[in-house]
mmCIF file of C-alpha atoms in Angstrom:
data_model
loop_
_atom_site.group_PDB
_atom_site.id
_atom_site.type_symbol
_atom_site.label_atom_id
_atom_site.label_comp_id
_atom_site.label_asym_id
_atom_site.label_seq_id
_atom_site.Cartn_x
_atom_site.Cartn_y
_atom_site.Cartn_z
ATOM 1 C CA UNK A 1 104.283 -49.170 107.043
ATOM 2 C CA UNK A 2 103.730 -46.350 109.348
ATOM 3 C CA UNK A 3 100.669 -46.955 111.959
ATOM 4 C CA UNK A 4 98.320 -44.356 111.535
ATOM 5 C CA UNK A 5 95.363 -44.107 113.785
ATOM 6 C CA UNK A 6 91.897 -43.475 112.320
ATOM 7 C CA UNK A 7 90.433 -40.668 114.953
ATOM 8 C CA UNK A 8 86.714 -41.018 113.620
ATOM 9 C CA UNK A 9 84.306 -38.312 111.878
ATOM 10 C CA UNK A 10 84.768 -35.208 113.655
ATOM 11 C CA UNK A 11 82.434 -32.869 112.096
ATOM 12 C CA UNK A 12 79.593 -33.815 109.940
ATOM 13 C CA UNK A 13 76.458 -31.598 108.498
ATOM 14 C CA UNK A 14 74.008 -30.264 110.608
ATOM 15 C CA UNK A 15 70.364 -29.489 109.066
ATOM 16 C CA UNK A 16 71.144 -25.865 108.195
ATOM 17 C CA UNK A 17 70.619 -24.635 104.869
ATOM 18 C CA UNK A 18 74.176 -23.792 103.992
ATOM 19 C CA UNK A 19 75.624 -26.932 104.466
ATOM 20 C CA UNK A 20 72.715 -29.390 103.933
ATOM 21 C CA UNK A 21 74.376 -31.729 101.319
ATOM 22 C CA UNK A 22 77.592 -31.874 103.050
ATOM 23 C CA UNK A 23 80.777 -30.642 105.591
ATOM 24 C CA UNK A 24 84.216 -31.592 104.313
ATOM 25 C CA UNK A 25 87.700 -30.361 103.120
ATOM 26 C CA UNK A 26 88.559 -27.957 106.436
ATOM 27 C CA UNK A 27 91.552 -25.300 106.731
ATOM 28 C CA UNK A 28 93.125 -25.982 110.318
ATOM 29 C CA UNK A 29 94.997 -23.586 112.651
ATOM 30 C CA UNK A 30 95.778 -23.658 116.322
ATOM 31 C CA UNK A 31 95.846 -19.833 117.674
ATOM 32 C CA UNK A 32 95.273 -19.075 120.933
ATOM 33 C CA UNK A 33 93.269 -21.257 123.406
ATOM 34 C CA UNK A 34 91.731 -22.985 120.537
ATOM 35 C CA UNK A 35 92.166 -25.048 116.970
ATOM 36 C CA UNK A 36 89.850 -23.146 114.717
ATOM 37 C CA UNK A 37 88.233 -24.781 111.824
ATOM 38 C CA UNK A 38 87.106 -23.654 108.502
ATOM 39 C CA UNK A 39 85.231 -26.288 107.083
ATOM 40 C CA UNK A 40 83.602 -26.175 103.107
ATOM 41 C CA UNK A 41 79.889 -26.841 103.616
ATOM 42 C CA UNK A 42 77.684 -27.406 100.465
ATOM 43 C CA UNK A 43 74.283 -25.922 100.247
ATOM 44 C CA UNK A 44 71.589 -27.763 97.192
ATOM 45 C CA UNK A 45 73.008 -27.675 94.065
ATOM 46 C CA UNK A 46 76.223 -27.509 95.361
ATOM 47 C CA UNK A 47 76.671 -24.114 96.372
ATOM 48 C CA UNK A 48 79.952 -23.974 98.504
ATOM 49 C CA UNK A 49 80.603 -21.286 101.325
ATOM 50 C CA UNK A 50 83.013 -21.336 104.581
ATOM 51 C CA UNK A 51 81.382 -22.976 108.149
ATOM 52 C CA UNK A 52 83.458 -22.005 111.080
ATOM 53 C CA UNK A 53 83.757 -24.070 114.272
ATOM 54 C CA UNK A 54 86.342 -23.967 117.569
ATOM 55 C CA UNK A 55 87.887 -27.251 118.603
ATOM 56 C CA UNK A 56 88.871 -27.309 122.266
ATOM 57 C CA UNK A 57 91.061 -30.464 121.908
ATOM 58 C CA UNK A 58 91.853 -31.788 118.754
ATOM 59 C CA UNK A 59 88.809 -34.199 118.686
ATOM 60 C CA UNK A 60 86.295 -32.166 121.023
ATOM 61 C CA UNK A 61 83.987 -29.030 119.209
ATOM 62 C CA UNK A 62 83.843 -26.307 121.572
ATOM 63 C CA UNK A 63 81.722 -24.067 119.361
ATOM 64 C CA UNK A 64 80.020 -24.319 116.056
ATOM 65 C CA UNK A 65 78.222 -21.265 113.992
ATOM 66 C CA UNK A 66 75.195 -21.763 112.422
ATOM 67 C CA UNK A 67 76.014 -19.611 109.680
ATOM 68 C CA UNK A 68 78.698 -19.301 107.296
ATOM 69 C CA UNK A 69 81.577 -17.108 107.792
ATOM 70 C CA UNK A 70 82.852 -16.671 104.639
ATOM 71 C CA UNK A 71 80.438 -16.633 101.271
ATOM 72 C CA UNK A 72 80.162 -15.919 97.707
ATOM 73 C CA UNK A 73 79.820 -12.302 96.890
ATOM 74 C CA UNK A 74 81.561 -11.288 93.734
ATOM 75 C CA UNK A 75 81.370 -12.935 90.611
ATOM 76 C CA UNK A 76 84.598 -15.010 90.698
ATOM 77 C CA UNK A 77 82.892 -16.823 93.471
ATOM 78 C CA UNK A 78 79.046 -17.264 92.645
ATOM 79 C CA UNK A 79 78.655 -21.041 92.648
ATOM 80 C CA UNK A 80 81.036 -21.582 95.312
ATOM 81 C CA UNK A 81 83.821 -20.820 98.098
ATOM 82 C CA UNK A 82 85.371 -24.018 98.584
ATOM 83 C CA UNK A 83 87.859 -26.129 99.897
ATOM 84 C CA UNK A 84 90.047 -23.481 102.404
ATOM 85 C CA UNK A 85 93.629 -23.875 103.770
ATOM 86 C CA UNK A 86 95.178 -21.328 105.998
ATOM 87 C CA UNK A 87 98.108 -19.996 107.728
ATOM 88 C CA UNK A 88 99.517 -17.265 110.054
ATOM 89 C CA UNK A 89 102.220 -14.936 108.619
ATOM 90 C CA UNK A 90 103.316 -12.879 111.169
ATOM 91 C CA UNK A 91 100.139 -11.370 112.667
ATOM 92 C CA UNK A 92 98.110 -12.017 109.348
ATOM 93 C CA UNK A 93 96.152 -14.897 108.779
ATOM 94 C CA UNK A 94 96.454 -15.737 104.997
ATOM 95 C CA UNK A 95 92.903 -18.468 103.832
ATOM 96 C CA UNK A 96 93.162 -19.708 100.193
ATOM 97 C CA UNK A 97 90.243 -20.964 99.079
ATOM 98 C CA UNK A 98 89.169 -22.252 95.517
ATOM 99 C CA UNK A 99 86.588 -19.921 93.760
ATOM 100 C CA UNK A 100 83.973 -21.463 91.687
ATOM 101 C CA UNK A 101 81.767 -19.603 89.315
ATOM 102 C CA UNK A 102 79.894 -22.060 87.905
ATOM 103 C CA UNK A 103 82.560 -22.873 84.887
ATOM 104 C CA UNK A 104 86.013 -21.931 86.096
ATOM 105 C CA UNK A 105 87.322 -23.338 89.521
ATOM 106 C CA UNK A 106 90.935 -21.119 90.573
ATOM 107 C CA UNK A 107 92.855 -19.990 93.474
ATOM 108 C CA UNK A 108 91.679 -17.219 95.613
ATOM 109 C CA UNK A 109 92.910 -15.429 98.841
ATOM 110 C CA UNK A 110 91.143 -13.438 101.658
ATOM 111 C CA UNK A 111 93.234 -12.369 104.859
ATOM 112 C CA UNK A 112 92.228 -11.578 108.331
ATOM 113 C CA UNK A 113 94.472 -9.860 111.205
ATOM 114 C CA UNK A 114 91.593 -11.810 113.737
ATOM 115 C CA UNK A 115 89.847 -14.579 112.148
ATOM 116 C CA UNK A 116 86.058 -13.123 112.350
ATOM 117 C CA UNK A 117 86.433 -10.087 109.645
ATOM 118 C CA UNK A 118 88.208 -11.399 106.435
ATOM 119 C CA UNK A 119 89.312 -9.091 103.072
ATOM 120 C CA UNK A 120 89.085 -11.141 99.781
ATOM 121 C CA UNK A 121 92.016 -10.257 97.663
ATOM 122 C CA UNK A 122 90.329 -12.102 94.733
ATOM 123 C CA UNK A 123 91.665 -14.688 92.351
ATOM 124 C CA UNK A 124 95.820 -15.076 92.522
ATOM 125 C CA UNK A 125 96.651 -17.773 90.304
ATOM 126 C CA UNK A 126 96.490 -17.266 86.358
ATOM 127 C CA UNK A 127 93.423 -16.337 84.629
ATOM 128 C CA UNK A 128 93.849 -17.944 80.758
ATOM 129 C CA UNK A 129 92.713 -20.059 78.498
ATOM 130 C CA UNK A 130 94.070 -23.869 77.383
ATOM 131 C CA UNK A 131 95.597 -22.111 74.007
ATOM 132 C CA UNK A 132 97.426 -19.305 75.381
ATOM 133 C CA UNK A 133 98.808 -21.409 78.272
ATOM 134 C CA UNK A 134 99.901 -24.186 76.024
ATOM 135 C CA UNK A 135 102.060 -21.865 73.759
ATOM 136 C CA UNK A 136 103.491 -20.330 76.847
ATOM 137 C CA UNK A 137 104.327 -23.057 78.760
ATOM 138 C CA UNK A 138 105.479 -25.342 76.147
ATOM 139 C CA UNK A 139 107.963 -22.685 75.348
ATOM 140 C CA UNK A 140 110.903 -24.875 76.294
ATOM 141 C CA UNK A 141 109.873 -27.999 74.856
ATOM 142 C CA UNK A 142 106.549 -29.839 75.010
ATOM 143 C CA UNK A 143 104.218 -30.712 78.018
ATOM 144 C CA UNK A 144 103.463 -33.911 79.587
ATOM 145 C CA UNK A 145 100.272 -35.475 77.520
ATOM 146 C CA UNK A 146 98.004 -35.107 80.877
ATOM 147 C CA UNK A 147 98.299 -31.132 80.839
ATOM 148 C CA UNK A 148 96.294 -31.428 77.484
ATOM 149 C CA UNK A 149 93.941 -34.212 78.731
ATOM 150 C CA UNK A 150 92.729 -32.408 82.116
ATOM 151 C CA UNK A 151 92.971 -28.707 81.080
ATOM 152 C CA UNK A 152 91.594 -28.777 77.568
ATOM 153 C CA UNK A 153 88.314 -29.228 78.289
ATOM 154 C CA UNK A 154 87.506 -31.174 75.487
ATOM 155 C CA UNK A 155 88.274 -28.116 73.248
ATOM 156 C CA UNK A 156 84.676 -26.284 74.707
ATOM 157 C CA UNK A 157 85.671 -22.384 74.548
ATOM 158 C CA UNK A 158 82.894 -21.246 75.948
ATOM 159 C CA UNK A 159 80.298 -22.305 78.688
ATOM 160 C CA UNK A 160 77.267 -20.515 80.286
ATOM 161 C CA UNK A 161 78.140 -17.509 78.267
ATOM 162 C CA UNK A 162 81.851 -17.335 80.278
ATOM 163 C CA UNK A 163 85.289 -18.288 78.729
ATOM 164 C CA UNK A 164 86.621 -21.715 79.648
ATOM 165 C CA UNK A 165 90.144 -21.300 82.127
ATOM 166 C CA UNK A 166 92.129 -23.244 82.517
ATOM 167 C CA UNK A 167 91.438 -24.555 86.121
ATOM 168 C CA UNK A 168 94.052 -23.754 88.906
ATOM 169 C CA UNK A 169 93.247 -24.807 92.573
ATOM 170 C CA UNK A 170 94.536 -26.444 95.711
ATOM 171 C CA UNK A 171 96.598 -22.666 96.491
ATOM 172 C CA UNK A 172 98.402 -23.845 99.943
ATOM 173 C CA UNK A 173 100.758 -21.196 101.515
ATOM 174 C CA UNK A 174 104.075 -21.627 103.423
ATOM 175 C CA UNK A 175 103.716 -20.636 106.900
ATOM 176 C CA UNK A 176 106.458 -18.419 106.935
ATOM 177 C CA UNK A 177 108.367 -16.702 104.654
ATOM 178 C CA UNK A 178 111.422 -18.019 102.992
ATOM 179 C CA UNK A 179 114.581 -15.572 102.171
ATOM 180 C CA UNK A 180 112.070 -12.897 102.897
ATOM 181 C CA UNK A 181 109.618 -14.221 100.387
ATOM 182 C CA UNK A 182 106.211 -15.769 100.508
ATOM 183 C CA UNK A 183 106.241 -19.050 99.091
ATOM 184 C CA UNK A 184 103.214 -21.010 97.963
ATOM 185 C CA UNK A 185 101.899 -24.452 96.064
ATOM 186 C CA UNK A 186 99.332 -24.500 93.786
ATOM 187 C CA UNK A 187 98.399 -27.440 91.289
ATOM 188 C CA UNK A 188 97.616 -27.030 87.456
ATOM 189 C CA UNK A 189 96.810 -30.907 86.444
ATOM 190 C CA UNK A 190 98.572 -32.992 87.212
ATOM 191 C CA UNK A 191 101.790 -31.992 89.049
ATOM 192 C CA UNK A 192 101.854 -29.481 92.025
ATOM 193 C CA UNK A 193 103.904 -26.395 90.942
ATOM 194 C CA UNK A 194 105.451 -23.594 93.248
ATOM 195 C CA UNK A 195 105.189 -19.876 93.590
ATOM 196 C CA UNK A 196 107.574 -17.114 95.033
ATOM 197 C CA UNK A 197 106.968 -13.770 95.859
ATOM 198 C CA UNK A 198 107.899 -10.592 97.865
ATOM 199 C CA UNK A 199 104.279 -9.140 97.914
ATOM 200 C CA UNK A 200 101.069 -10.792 96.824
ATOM 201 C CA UNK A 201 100.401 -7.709 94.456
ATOM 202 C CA UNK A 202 103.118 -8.730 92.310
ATOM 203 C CA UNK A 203 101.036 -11.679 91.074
ATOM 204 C CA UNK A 204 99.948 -9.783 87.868
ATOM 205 C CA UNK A 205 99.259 -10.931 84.204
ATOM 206 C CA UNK A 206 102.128 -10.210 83.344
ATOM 207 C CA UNK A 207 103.927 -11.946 86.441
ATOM 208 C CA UNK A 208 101.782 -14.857 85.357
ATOM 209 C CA UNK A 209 102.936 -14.784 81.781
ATOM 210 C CA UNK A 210 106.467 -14.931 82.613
ATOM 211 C CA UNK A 211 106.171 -17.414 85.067
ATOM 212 C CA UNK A 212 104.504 -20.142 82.417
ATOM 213 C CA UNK A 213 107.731 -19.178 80.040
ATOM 214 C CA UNK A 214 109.800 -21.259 83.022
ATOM 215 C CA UNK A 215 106.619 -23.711 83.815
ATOM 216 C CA UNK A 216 108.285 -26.847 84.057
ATOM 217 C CA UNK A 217 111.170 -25.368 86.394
ATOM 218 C CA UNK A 218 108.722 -25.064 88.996
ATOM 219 C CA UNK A 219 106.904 -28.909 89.057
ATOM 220 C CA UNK A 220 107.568 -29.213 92.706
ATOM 221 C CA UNK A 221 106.011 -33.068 93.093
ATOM 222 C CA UNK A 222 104.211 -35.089 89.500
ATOM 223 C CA UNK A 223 102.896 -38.758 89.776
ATOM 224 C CA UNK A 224 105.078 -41.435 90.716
ATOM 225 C CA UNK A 225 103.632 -44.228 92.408
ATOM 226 C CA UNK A 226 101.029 -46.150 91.552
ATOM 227 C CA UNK A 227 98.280 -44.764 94.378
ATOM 228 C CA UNK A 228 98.907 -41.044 92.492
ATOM 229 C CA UNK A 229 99.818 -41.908 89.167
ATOM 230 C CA UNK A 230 96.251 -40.159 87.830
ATOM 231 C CA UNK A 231 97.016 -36.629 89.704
ATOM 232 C CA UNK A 232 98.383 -34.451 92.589
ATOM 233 C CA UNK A 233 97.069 -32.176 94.674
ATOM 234 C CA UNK A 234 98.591 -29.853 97.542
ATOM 235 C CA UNK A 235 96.439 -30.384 100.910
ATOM 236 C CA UNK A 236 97.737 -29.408 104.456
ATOM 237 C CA UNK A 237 99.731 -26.566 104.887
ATOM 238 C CA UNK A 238 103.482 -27.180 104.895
ATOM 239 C CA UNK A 239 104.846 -28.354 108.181
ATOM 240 C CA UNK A 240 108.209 -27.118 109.656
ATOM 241 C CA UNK A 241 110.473 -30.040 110.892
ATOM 242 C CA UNK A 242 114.283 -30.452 110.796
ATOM 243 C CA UNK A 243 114.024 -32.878 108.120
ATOM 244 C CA UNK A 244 112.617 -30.327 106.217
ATOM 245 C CA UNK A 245 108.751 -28.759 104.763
ATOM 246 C CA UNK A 246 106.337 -31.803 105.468
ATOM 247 C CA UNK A 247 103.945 -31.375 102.692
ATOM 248 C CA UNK A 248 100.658 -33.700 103.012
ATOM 249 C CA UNK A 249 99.357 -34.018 99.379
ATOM 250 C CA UNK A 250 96.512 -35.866 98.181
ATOM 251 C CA UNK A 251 97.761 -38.201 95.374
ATOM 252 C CA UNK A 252 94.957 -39.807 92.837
ATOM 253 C CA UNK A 253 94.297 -43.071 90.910
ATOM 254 C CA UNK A 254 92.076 -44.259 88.096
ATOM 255 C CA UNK A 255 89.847 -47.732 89.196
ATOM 256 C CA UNK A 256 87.113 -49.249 87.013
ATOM 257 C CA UNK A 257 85.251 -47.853 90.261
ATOM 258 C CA UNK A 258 86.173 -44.309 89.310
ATOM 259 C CA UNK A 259 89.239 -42.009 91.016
ATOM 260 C CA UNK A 260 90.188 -42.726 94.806
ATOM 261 C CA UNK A 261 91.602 -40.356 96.675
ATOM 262 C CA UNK A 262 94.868 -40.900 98.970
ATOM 263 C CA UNK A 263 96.639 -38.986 101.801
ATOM 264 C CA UNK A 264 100.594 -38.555 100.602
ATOM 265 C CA UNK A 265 103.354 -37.252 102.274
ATOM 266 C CA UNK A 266 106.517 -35.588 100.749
ATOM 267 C CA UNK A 267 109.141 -33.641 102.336
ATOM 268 C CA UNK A 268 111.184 -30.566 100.148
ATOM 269 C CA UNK A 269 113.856 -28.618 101.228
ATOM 270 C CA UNK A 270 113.549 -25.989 103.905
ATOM 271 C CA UNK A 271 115.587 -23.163 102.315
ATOM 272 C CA UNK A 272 114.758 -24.025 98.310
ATOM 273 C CA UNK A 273 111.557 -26.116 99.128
ATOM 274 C CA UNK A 274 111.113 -26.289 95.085
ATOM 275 C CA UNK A 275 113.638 -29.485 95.892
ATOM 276 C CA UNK A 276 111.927 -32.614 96.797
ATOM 277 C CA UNK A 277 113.887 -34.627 99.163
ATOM 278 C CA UNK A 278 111.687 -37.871 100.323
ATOM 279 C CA UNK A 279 108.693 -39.170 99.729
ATOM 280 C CA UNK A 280 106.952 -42.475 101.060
ATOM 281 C CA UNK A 281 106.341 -44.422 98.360
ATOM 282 C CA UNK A 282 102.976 -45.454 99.592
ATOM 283 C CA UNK A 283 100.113 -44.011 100.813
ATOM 284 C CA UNK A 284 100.010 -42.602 104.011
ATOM 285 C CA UNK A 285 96.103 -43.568 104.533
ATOM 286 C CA UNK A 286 93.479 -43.963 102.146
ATOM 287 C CA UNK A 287 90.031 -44.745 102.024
ATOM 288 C CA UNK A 288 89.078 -47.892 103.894
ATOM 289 C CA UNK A 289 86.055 -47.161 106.280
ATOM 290 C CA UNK A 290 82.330 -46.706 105.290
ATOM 291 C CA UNK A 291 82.362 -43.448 105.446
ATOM 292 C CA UNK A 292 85.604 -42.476 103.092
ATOM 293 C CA UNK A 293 84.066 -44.866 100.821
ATOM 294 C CA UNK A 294 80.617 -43.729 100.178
ATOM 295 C CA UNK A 295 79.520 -40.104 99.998
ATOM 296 C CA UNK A 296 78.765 -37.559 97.537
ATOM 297 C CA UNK A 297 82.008 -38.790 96.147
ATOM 298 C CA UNK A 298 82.660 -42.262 97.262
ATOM 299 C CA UNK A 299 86.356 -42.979 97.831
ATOM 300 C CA UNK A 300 87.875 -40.106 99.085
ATOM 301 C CA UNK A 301 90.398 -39.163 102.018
ATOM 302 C CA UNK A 302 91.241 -35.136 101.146
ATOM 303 C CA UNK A 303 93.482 -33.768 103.343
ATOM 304 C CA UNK A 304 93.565 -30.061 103.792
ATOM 305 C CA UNK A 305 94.400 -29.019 107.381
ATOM 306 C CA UNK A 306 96.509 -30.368 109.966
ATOM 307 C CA UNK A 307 98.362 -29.536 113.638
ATOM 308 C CA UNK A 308 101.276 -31.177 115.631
ATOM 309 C CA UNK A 309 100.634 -31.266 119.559
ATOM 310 C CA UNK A 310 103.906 -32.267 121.437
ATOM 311 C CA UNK A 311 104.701 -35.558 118.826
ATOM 312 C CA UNK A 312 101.524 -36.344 117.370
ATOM 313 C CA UNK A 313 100.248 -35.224 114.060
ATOM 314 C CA UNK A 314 96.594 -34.558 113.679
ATOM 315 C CA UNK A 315 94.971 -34.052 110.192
ATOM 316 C CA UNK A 316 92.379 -33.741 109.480
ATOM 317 C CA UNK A 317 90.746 -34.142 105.816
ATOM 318 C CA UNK A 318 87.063 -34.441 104.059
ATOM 319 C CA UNK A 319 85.820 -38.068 103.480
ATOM 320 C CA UNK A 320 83.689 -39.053 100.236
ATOM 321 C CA UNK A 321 83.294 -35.358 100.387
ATOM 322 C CA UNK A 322 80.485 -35.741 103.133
ATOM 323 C CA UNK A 323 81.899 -35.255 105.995
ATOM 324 C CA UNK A 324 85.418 -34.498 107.982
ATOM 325 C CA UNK A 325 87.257 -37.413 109.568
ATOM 326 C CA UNK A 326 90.835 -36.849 111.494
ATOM 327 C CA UNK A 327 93.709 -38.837 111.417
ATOM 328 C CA UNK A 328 96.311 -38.919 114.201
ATOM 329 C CA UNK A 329 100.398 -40.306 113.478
ATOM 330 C CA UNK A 330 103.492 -39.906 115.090
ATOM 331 C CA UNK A 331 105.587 -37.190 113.988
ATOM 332 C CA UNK A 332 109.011 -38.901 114.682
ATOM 333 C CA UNK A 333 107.943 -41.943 113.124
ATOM 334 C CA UNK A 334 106.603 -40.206 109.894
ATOM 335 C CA UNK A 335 110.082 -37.826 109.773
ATOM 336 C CA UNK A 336 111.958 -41.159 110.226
ATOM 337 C CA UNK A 337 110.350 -43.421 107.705
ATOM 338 C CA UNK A 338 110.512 -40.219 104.949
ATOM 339 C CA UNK A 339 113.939 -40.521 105.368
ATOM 340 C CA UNK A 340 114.244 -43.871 104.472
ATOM 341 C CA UNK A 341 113.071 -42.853 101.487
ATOM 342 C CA UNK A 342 115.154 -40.198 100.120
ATOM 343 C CA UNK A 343 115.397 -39.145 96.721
#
């Protein structure tokens, strides 16, 4: 097993109105003289918007706003901004964030060229219905039984007077672009699945369409160990190594208890990263402390953001969706053991 250090809670609410239930599930990025953090924080009734603090070390806040920096203000986005990731693509921040309108939780995108004033580029993942993307993606041959038990909502059409989507979240860029095209994950229930690019205006219905017609060729990672045999989910964004893309998922199983949520590592290929070439077959950390186990959502280690300084990986991830915890692990030792553990 890999030794993995448990850093402590590193952010949790403060008695502000916008984040008075709860601070967890941050996007991560080191720029400048600073790691800035873009943390979910949940208002009452679970409204979701974007806090904003400035780490000076990886464990020490420097700055914190009192206010959110990003919020809901269209109606893709009314019940909630949650759950960001981001990256830097040449001199353009990219921060995908799920959108929540109160029935339909899917992928959206808002860029920044300084990371105060941000432009929402709306929802970017497929807007459709259970029906239309069963017939499309089941095109070559028929889906694995958990596409129908997560994303058919129990056959509801209709809720609050909105149509029922099928539910598309956990958008996680690629910090650079591959063979001059941007490359991201994004997870329909229960696999993670991959998307490629040359501009993010090509992601039209009609891209969309065609893509389901070739669904299964792009299942990047699906269940296969017993700690994420429920579901996937893609959490930090992808980290560069020689080995390859180290991708830090969050893998999910059933208890009598309810789901628990792990921290997973995978590594895919850095030229066609739609190959999977390792992954540990065990968790890399999972929920063990009071505080990952007892929350708003007990059992819970989320990872969503995460750095390297000189051989030590930091990431950091939301616990029992309450609060943010870090994690620290060598980055030789992690590359090492992966590839132990080839495909």
């Amino acid at each position: 097993m890999i030794q993995v250090k448990k850093e402590g809670i590193v952010l949790e609410k403060l008695p502000l109105g916008f984040e008075w239930e709860g601070v967890l599930n941050p996007a991560v990025i080191h720029y400048g003289d600073f790691i800035h953090v873009f943390y979910r924080a949940v208002a009452k009734g679970n409204y979701s918007s974007i806090g904003y603090a400035k780490f000076k070390t990886p464990l020490q806040v420097a700055e914190r706003m009192d206010m959110p920096i990003i919020f809901p203000q269209f109606d893709y986005e009314e019940h909630g901004v949650e759950d960001g990731r981001i990256v830097r693509i040449n001199d353009l921040f990219y921060l995908s964030y799920c959108a929540f309108d109160g029935v339909n939780a899917l992928g959206a995108l808002a860029t920044s060229s300084d990371l105060i004033n941000w432009e929402k580029h709306g929802i970017i993942v497929p807007q459709m219905m259970f029906d239309e993307f069963k017939r499309l993606a089941e095109t070559k041959g028929k889906l694995n039984e958990k596409y129908l038990r997560y994303n058919e909502h129990d056959r509801v059409r209709e809720r609050k007077g909105k149509k029922v989507l099928v539910w598309d979240k956990n958008v996680v860029f690629f910090p650079r672009k591959i063979n001059g095209k941007l490359h991201f994950l994004h997870r329909i229930k229960p696999d993670i699945q991959i998307v490629c690019v040359n501009e993010i205006s090509e992601l039209t219905t009609d891209f969309w369409q065609n893509y389901l017609l070739k669904f299964k060729d792009y299942i990047v990672l699906a269940p296969k160990y017993e700690h994420e045999i429920s579901y996937l989910g893609a959490g930090c964004p992808p980290i560069e190594t020689k080995e390859g893309w180290l991708i830090i998922y969050h893998g999910v199983h059933d208890t009598v208890k309810g789901y628990v949520y792990c921290a997973c590592v995978a590594l895919l290929d850095l030229e066609n990263p739609q190959k999977e070439i390792a992954r540990l077959p065990y968790p890399l950390f999972k929920p063990e402390l009071d505080w990952e186990i007892k929350g708003e959502v007990n059992n819970v280690c989320f990872p969503s953001g995460a750095i390297v300084q000189d051989d030590t990986l930091y990431i950091y991830y939301g616990a029992a969706d309450t609060r943010i915890g870090c994690a620290s692990v060598s980055l030789s030792e992690l590359l090492s053991k992966l590839m132990l553990n080839l495909k």
